[in-house]
Amino acid sequence: MVTVDCHLHLTETPSQVPDWWMTEIYRPYGGVFGSTDGAWMVDLLDRSGVDVGLVQGADLRRTTWHPDFPEEHEVFVPNDYTAEQVAMFPDRLKGVVCVDPIRDVAAALEEIDRCVLELDFRAVKLVASYQHYSPNDRRLDPIYERLIELDVPVHIFTGWTPTITAKLVHADPVLIDEVGRRFRDLKLIVALGVPWIDQCILMVAKHPNFYADMYHYSEMGPEPLYGALEMFRSLSALDRVLYGSNNSDKVRTGREESTVPDVYRSVNEVAARRGAPPFSDEEMEAILGGSAASIYKIGV
């Protein structure tokens, strides 16, 4: 069975991302950060026992700003950098396209074509709240239409972020419902985030081509994860749950630290304590990689 992490961020600080921006986004978590290149990612995968990681850059140049650092707004990890890192570890890393569609829709379409058709990237990431647009904005329709033609999924970030310039109003997963209604053939990965976890789960369960990136649970223990997985199972959507770590290689489980996949493997201990049905080996294998391998065409 192949295991897959669908949510990993490449960053070299401060050449690609200013220190102030990294400090701001890591402030709630203790403020510790550093550069994460391809070698760092593979080391993370090795320590976590994961075979393949989906890695992404970022383009937040248009909307990033801080009053104390007015000249430092170039939050930009280019797709070519992602391609370089993937090329060094082609069996372990797969690229995800990052574009700012509102900057230039036509240019975004060209970049998506280049990255998918020439560089073999496997998905497109949209971060609407960071880039100040709604995911149901009609200006994005050509992008969604092109992704259907390419048979490539779009990965959409939802929920809270510590970044002050991000607009939380655009991070509500309810906005993605319209996308699913208008583009039924679009494969869409919803990154589950607080405060809208239940809404995200219900959105994925409603739309048969929606998938759930469980990155929110990378820093939590098996109890809350069990509750989320059980809700997916009760709605017949467990086969569309994807493991994502968001670069988190250590989490707190009780009084011991373990890698994120170990938390998933611990959910059946929660089920036993509750006298509830366990998750089968087949279900856990799908969550930890099988479903992702299918949507990202890993092994194809």
Coordinates of N, CA, C and O in Angstrom, one line a residue, residues 46-131:
D46 N 10.2 10.3 5.6 CA 10.8 9.1 6.2 C 10.5 8.9 7.7 O 10.2 7.8 8.1
R47 N 10.6 10.0 8.4 CA 10.3 10.0 9.8 C 8.8 9.6 10.1 O 8.5 9.0 11.1
S48 N 8.0 9.9 9.2 CA 6.5 9.6 9.4 C 6.1 8.3 8.7 O 5.0 7.9 8.9
G49 N 7.0 7.7 8.0 CA 6.7 6.4 7.4 C 5.7 6.6 6.2 O 4.9 5.7 5.9
V50 N 5.9 7.7 5.5 CA 5.0 8.0 4.4 C 5.8 8.0 3.1 O 7.0 8.4 3.0
D51 N 5.2 7.4 2.0 CA 5.9 7.2 0.8 C 6.0 8.4 -0.1 O 7.1 8.7 -0.6
V52 N 4.9 9.1 -0.3 CA 4.9 10.2 -1.3 C 4.3 11.5 -0.7 O 3.3 11.4 0.1
G53 N 4.8 12.6 -1.0 CA 4.2 13.9 -0.5 C 3.9 14.8 -1.7 O 4.7 14.9 -2.6
L54 N 2.8 15.5 -1.6 CA 2.4 16.5 -2.5 C 2.9 17.9 -2.0 O 2.5 18.3 -0.9
V55 N 3.8 18.5 -2.8 CA 4.4 19.7 -2.3 C 4.0 20.9 -3.1 O 3.8 20.9 -4.3
Q56 N 3.8 22.1 -2.4 CA 3.4 23.3 -3.1 C 4.2 24.5 -2.7 O 4.8 24.5 -1.6
G57 N 4.2 25.5 -3.5 CA 4.9 26.8 -3.2 C 3.8 27.8 -2.8 O 2.8 27.4 -2.1
A58 N 3.9 29.0 -3.2 CA 3.0 30.1 -2.9 C 3.2 31.3 -3.7 O 4.3 31.5 -4.2
D59 N 2.1 32.0 -4.0 CA 2.2 33.3 -4.6 C 1.2 34.3 -3.9 O 0.0 34.3 -4.3
L60 N 1.7 35.0 -2.9 CA 0.8 35.9 -2.2 C 1.3 37.4 -2.3 O 1.1 38.2 -1.5
R61 N 2.0 37.6 -3.4 CA 2.7 38.9 -3.6 C 1.7 40.1 -3.7 O 1.9 41.2 -3.2
R62 N 0.5 39.8 -4.3 CA -0.5 40.9 -4.5 C -1.1 41.3 -3.2 O -1.5 42.5 -3.1
T63 N -1.2 40.5 -2.2 CA -2.1 40.8 -1.0 C -1.3 40.9 0.3 O -1.9 41.3 1.3
T64 N 0.0 40.5 0.3 CA 0.7 40.5 1.6 C 1.3 41.8 1.9 O 1.9 42.4 1.0
W65 N 1.1 42.3 3.1 CA 1.6 43.6 3.5 C 1.7 43.7 5.0 O 0.9 43.1 5.7
H66 N 2.7 44.5 5.5 CA 2.8 44.7 6.9 C 3.2 46.2 7.1 O 4.2 46.6 6.5
P67 N 2.6 46.9 8.0 CA 2.9 48.4 8.1 C 4.3 48.6 8.6 O 4.9 49.7 8.2
D68 N 4.9 47.7 9.3 CA 6.3 47.9 9.8 C 7.4 47.4 8.8 O 8.5 47.7 8.9
F69 N 6.9 46.7 7.7 CA 7.8 46.2 6.7 C 7.2 46.4 5.3 O 7.0 45.5 4.6
P70 N 7.0 47.7 4.9 CA 6.3 48.0 3.7 C 7.0 47.5 2.4 O 6.3 47.3 1.4
E71 N 8.3 47.3 2.5 CA 9.0 46.8 1.3 C 9.1 45.3 1.2 O 9.6 44.8 0.2
E72 N 8.7 44.6 2.3 CA 8.9 43.2 2.3 C 7.5 42.5 2.1 O 6.8 42.1 3.1
H73 N 7.1 42.3 0.9 CA 5.8 41.7 0.6 C 5.9 40.6 -0.4 O 4.9 40.1 -0.8
E74 N 7.1 40.2 -0.7 CA 7.3 39.2 -1.8 C 7.1 37.7 -1.2 O 8.1 37.0 -1.2
V75 N 5.9 37.4 -0.8 CA 5.7 36.0 -0.4 C 5.5 35.2 -1.6 O 4.4 35.1 -2.2
F76 N 6.6 34.6 -2.1 CA 6.5 34.0 -3.5 C 7.5 32.8 -3.5 O 8.7 33.0 -3.5
V77 N 6.9 31.6 -3.6 CA 7.7 30.4 -3.8 C 7.3 29.8 -5.1 O 6.2 29.2 -5.3
P78 N 8.1 30.1 -6.2 CA 7.7 29.8 -7.6 C 7.4 28.4 -7.9 O 8.0 27.5 -7.2
N79 N 6.6 28.1 -8.9 CA 6.4 26.7 -9.3 C 7.6 26.1 -9.8 O 7.8 24.9 -9.7
D80 N 8.5 26.9 -10.4 CA 9.8 26.4 -10.9 C 10.7 25.9 -9.8 O 11.4 24.9 -9.9
Y81 N 10.6 26.5 -8.6 CA 11.3 26.0 -7.5 C 10.7 24.7 -7.0 O 11.5 23.8 -6.7
T82 N 9.4 24.6 -7.0 CA 8.8 23.3 -6.7 C 9.2 22.2 -7.6 O 9.5 21.1 -7.2
A83 N 9.2 22.6 -8.9 CA 9.7 21.6 -9.9 C 11.1 21.1 -9.7 O 11.4 19.9 -9.8
E84 N 12.0 22.0 -9.3 CA 13.4 21.7 -9.0 C 13.5 20.7 -7.8 O 14.3 19.8 -7.9
Q85 N 12.7 21.0 -6.8 CA 12.8 20.1 -5.6 C 12.2 18.7 -5.9 O 12.7 17.7 -5.5
V86 N 11.1 18.7 -6.7 CA 10.5 17.4 -7.1 C 11.5 16.6 -8.0 O 11.6 15.4 -7.8
A87 N 12.2 17.3 -8.9 CA 13.1 16.6 -9.8 C 14.2 15.9 -9.0 O 14.7 14.9 -9.5
M88 N 14.6 16.4 -7.8 CA 15.6 15.8 -7.0 C 15.1 14.5 -6.3 O 15.9 13.6 -6.0
F89 N 13.8 14.4 -6.1 CA 13.2 13.3 -5.4 C 11.9 12.8 -6.2 O 10.8 12.9 -5.6
P90 N 12.0 12.4 -7.4 CA 10.8 12.2 -8.3 C 9.9 11.1 -7.8 O 8.7 11.1 -8.1
D91 N 10.5 10.1 -7.0 CA 9.7 9.0 -6.5 C 9.0 9.4 -5.2 O 8.1 8.6 -4.8
R92 N 9.4 10.4 -4.6 CA 8.9 10.8 -3.2 C 8.0 12.0 -3.2 O 7.2 12.2 -2.4
L93 N 8.3 13.0 -4.2 CA 7.5 14.2 -4.2 C 6.8 14.4 -5.5 O 7.3 14.1 -6.6
K94 N 5.6 15.0 -5.4 CA 4.8 15.4 -6.6 C 4.4 16.9 -6.4 O 4.0 17.3 -5.3
G95 N 4.4 17.6 -7.5 CA 4.2 19.1 -7.4 C 2.7 19.4 -7.5 O 1.9 18.8 -8.1
V96 N 2.4 20.5 -6.8 CA 1.1 21.2 -6.8 C 1.2 22.6 -7.3 O 2.1 23.3 -6.8
V97 N 0.4 23.0 -8.3 CA 0.6 24.3 -8.9 C 0.0 25.4 -8.0 O -1.1 25.2 -7.4
C98 N 0.7 26.5 -7.8 CA 0.2 27.6 -7.0 C 0.2 28.8 -7.9 O 1.2 29.2 -8.5
V99 N -1.0 29.4 -8.0 CA -1.2 30.6 -8.9 C -2.0 31.6 -8.1 O -2.8 31.2 -7.2
D100 N -1.9 32.9 -8.5 CA -2.9 33.9 -8.0 C -3.8 34.2 -9.2 O -3.4 35.0 -10.1
P101 N -5.0 33.6 -9.3 CA -5.8 33.8 -10.4 C -6.3 35.2 -10.7 O -6.6 35.6 -11.8
I102 N -6.5 35.9 -9.6 CA -7.0 37.3 -9.7 C -6.0 38.3 -10.3 O -6.3 39.3 -10.9
R103 N -4.7 38.0 -10.1 CA -3.7 38.8 -10.7 C -3.8 38.8 -12.2 O -3.7 39.8 -12.9
D104 N -4.0 37.6 -12.8 CA -4.2 37.5 -14.3 C -4.7 36.1 -14.6 O -4.0 35.1 -14.5
V105 N -6.0 36.0 -14.9 CA -6.6 34.7 -15.2 C -6.0 34.0 -16.3 O -5.7 32.8 -16.3
A106 N -5.7 34.7 -17.4 CA -5.1 34.1 -18.6 C -3.7 33.6 -18.3 O -3.4 32.5 -18.7
A107 N -2.9 34.3 -17.6 CA -1.6 33.9 -17.2 C -1.7 32.7 -16.3 O -0.8 31.8 -16.3
A108 N -2.7 32.7 -15.4 CA -2.8 31.5 -14.5 C -3.2 30.3 -15.3 O -2.6 29.2 -15.0
L109 N -4.0 30.4 -16.3 CA -4.3 29.2 -17.1 C -3.1 28.7 -17.8 O -2.9 27.5 -17.9
E110 N -2.3 29.6 -18.4 CA -1.0 29.2 -19.0 C -0.1 28.5 -18.1 O 0.5 27.5 -18.4
E111 N 0.0 29.0 -16.9 CA 0.9 28.4 -15.9 C 0.4 27.1 -15.5 O 1.2 26.1 -15.3
I112 N -0.9 26.9 -15.3 CA -1.5 25.6 -15.0 C -1.2 24.6 -16.1 O -0.7 23.5 -15.8
D113 N -1.4 25.0 -17.3 CA -1.1 24.1 -18.4 C 0.4 23.7 -18.4 O 0.8 22.5 -18.6
R114 N 1.3 24.7 -18.2 CA 2.7 24.4 -18.2 C 3.1 23.4 -17.1 O 3.8 22.5 -17.4
C115 N 2.6 23.7 -15.9 CA 3.0 22.9 -14.8 C 2.4 21.4 -14.9 O 3.1 20.5 -14.6
V116 N 1.2 21.3 -15.4 CA 0.6 20.0 -15.5 C 1.1 19.2 -16.7 O 1.5 18.0 -16.6
L117 N 1.1 19.9 -17.9 CA 1.5 19.1 -19.1 C 3.0 19.0 -19.3 O 3.4 18.0 -19.9
E118 N 3.8 19.9 -18.8 CA 5.2 19.9 -19.0 C 6.0 19.4 -17.8 O 7.0 18.7 -17.9
L119 N 5.5 19.7 -16.6 CA 6.2 19.4 -15.4 C 5.6 18.3 -14.5 O 6.1 17.9 -13.5
D120 N 4.4 17.8 -15.0 CA 3.8 16.7 -14.4 C 3.3 17.0 -12.9 O 3.2 16.1 -12.1
F121 N 2.8 18.2 -12.7 CA 2.2 18.6 -11.4 C 0.9 17.9 -11.3 O 0.2 17.7 -12.3
R122 N 0.4 17.6 -10.1 CA -0.7 16.7 -9.9 C -2.0 17.4 -9.4 O -3.1 16.8 -9.3
A123 N -1.9 18.7 -9.1 CA -3.1 19.4 -8.5 C -2.8 20.9 -8.6 O -1.7 21.3 -8.9
V124 N -3.9 21.7 -8.4 CA -3.7 23.1 -8.3 C -4.3 23.6 -6.9 O -5.3 23.1 -6.4
K125 N -3.5 24.4 -6.2 CA -3.9 24.9 -4.9 C -4.4 26.4 -5.0 O -3.8 27.2 -5.6
L126 N -5.6 26.6 -4.5 CA -6.1 28.0 -4.4 C -6.3 28.4 -2.9 O -6.8 27.6 -2.1
V127 N -5.8 29.5 -2.6 CA -5.9 30.0 -1.2 C -6.7 31.4 -1.2 O -6.1 32.4 -1.1
A128 N -8.0 31.3 -1.3 CA -8.8 32.4 -1.6 C -8.7 33.5 -0.5 O -8.7 34.7 -0.7
S129 N -8.7 33.0 0.8 CA -8.6 34.0 1.9 C -7.3 34.8 1.9 O -7.3 36.0 2.2
Y130 N -6.2 34.2 1.5 CA -4.9 34.9 1.5 C -4.9 35.8 0.3 O -4.2 36.9 0.3
Q131 N -5.5 35.5 -0.8 CA -5.5 36.2 -2.1 C -6.7 37.1 -2.3 O -6.8 37.8 -3.3

